[in-house]
mmCIF file of C-alpha atoms in Angstrom:
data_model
loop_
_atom_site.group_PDB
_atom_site.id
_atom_site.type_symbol
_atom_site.label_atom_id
_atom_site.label_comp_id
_atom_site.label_asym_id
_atom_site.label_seq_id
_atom_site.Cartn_x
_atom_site.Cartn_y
_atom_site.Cartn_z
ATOM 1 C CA UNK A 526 -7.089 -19.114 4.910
ATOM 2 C CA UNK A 527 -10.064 -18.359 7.541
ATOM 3 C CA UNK A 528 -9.106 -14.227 6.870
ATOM 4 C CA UNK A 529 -11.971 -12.130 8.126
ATOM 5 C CA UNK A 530 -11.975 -8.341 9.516
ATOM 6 C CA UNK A 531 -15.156 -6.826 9.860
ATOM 7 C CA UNK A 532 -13.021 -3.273 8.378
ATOM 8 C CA UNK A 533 -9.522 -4.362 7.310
ATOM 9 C CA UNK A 534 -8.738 -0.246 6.609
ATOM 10 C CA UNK A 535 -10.240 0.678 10.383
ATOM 11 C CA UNK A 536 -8.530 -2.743 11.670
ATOM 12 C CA UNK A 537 -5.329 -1.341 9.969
ATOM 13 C CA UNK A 538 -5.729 1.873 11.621
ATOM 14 C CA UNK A 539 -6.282 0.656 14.980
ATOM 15 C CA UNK A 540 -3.251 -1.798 15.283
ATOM 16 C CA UNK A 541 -1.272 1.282 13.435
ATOM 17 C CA UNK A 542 -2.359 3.560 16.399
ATOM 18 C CA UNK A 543 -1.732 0.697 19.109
ATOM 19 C CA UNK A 544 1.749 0.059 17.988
ATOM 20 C CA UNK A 545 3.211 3.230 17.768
ATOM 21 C CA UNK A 546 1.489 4.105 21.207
ATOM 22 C CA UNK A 547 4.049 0.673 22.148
ATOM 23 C CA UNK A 548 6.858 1.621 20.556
ATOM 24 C CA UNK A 549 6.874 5.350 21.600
ATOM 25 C CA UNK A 550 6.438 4.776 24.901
ATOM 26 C CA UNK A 551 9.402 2.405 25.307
ATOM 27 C CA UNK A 552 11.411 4.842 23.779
ATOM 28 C CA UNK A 553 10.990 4.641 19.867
ATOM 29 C CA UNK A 554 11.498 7.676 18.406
ATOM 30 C CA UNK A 555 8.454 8.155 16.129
ATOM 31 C CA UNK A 556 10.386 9.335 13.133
ATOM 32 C CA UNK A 557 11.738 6.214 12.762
ATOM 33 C CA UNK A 558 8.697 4.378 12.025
ATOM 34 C CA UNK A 559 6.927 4.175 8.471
ATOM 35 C CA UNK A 560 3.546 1.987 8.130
ATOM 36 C CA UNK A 561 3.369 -0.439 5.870
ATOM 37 C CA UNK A 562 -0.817 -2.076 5.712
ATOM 38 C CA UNK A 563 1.260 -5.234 3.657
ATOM 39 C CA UNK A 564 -0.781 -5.959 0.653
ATOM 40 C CA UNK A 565 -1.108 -9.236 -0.050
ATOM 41 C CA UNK A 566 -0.898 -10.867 3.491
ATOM 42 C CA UNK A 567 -3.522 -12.230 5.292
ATOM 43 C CA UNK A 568 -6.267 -10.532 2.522
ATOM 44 C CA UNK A 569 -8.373 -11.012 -0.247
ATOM 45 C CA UNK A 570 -8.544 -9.245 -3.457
ATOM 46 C CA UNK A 571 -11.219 -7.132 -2.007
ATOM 47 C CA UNK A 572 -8.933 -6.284 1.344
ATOM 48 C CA UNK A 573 -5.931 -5.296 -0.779
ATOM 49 C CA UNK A 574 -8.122 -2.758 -3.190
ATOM 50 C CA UNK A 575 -10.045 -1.137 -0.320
ATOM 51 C CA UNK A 576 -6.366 -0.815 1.858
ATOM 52 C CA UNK A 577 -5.655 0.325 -2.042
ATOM 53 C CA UNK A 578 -8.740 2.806 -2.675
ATOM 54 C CA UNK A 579 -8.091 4.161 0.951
ATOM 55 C CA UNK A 580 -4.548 5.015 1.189
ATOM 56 C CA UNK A 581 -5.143 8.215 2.130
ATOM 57 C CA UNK A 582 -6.394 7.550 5.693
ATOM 58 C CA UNK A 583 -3.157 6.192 6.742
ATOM 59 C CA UNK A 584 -1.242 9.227 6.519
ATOM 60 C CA UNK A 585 -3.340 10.571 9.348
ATOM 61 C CA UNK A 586 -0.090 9.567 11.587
ATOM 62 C CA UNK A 587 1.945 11.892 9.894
ATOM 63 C CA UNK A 588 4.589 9.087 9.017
ATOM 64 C CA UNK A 589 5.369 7.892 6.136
ATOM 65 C CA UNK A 590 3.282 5.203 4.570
ATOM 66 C CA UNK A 591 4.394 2.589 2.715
ATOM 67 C CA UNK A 592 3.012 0.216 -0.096
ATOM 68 C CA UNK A 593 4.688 -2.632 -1.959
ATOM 69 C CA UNK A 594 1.929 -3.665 -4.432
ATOM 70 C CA UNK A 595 4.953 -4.737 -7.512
ATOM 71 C CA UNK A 596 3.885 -7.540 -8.980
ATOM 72 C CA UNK A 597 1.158 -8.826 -6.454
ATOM 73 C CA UNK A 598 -1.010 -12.121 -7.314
ATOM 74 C CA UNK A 599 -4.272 -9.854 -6.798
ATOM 75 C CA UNK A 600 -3.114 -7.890 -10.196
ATOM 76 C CA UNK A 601 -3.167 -10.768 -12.219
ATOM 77 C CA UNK A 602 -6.886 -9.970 -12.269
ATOM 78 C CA UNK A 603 -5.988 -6.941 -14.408
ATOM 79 C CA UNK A 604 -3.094 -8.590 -16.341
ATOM 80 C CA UNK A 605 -1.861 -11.291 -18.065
ATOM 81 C CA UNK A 606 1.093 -13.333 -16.550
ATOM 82 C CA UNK A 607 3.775 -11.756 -18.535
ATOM 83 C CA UNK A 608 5.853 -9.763 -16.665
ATOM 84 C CA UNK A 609 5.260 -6.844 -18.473
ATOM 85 C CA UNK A 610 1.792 -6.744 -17.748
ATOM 86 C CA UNK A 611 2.007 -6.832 -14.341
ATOM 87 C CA UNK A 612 4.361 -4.079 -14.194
ATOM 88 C CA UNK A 613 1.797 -1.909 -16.032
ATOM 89 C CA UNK A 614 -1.058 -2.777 -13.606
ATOM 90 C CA UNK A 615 2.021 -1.783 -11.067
ATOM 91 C CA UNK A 616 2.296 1.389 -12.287
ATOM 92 C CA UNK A 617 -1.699 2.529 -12.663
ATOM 93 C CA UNK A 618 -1.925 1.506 -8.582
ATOM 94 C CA UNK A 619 1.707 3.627 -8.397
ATOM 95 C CA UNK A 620 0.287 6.319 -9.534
ATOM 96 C CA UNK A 621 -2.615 6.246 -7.808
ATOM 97 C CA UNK A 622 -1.115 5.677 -4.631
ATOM 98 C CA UNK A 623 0.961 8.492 -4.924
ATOM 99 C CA UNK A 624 -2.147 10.754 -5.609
ATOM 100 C CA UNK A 625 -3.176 8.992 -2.509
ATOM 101 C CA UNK A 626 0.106 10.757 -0.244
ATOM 102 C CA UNK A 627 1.769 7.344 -0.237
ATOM 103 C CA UNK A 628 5.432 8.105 -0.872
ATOM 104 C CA UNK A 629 7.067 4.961 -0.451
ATOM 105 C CA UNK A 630 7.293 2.358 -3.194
ATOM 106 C CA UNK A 631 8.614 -0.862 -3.570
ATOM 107 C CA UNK A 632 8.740 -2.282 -6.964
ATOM 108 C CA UNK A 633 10.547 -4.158 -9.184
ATOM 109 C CA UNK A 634 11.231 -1.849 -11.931
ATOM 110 C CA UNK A 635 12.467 1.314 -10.577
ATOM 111 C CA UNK A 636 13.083 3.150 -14.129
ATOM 112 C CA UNK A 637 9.230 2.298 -14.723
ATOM 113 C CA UNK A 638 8.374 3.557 -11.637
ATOM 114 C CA UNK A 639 10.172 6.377 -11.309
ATOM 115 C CA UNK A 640 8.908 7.473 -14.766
ATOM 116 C CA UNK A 641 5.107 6.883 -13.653
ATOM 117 C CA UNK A 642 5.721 8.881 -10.455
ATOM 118 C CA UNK A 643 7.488 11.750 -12.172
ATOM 119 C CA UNK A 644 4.085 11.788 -14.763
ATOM 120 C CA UNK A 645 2.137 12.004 -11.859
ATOM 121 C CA UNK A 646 3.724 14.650 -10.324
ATOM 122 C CA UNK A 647 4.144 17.290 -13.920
ATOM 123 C CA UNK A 648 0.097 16.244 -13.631
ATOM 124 C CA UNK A 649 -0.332 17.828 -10.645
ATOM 125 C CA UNK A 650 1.057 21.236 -11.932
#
């Protein structure tokens, strides 16, 4: 309730870079590790579309980044409550993630999402 970061993407980074500095050094092997920024907890609307709009900075790790955006209360700003509505306004930020480098999704409809992701990759050329 009292959520506040002066820079929730540079905050993001920071504990990113911290924690696989921890883990690595007692004896993680860095492939093993994915980052997730976890839409949804701990932020607003407007923290969840800038960790959105910025995806891109968190592949500067190299590991693979992670998003789970399916159905989040934040898209019922761009959709009705219907189900179906939110899975659209799923797929747009799918898509766009993607474009983004982020190549793991978690969603609730897979056949919709794989569909949106296989679009967005005959886009590219």
């Amino acid at each position: 309730k009292n959520i506040h970061y002066d820079n929730v993407v540079t905050e993001l980074l920071e504990y990113f870079e911290e924690r696989i500095a921890t883990l690595t050094k007692a004896g993680v092997n860095p492939q093993r590790l994915a980052l997730d920024p976890c839409i949804g907890f701990a932020k607003t609307r407007e923290h969840n579309l800038q960790v959105i709009r910025e995806a891109r900075r968190f592949s500067a790790f190299g590991l693979p980044v992670y998003y789970g955006i399916s159905r989040k209360s934040f898209l019922q700003d761009y959709a009705t409550q219907s189900i179906i509505d939110k899975d659209r306004a799923t797929q747009v930020v799918t898509a766009y993630l993607a474009e983004q480098g982020v190549g793991v999704h978690r969603v609730h409809n897979v056949a919709a999402a794989r569909r949106t992701l296989q679009l967005t990759t005959a886009l590219r050329g």
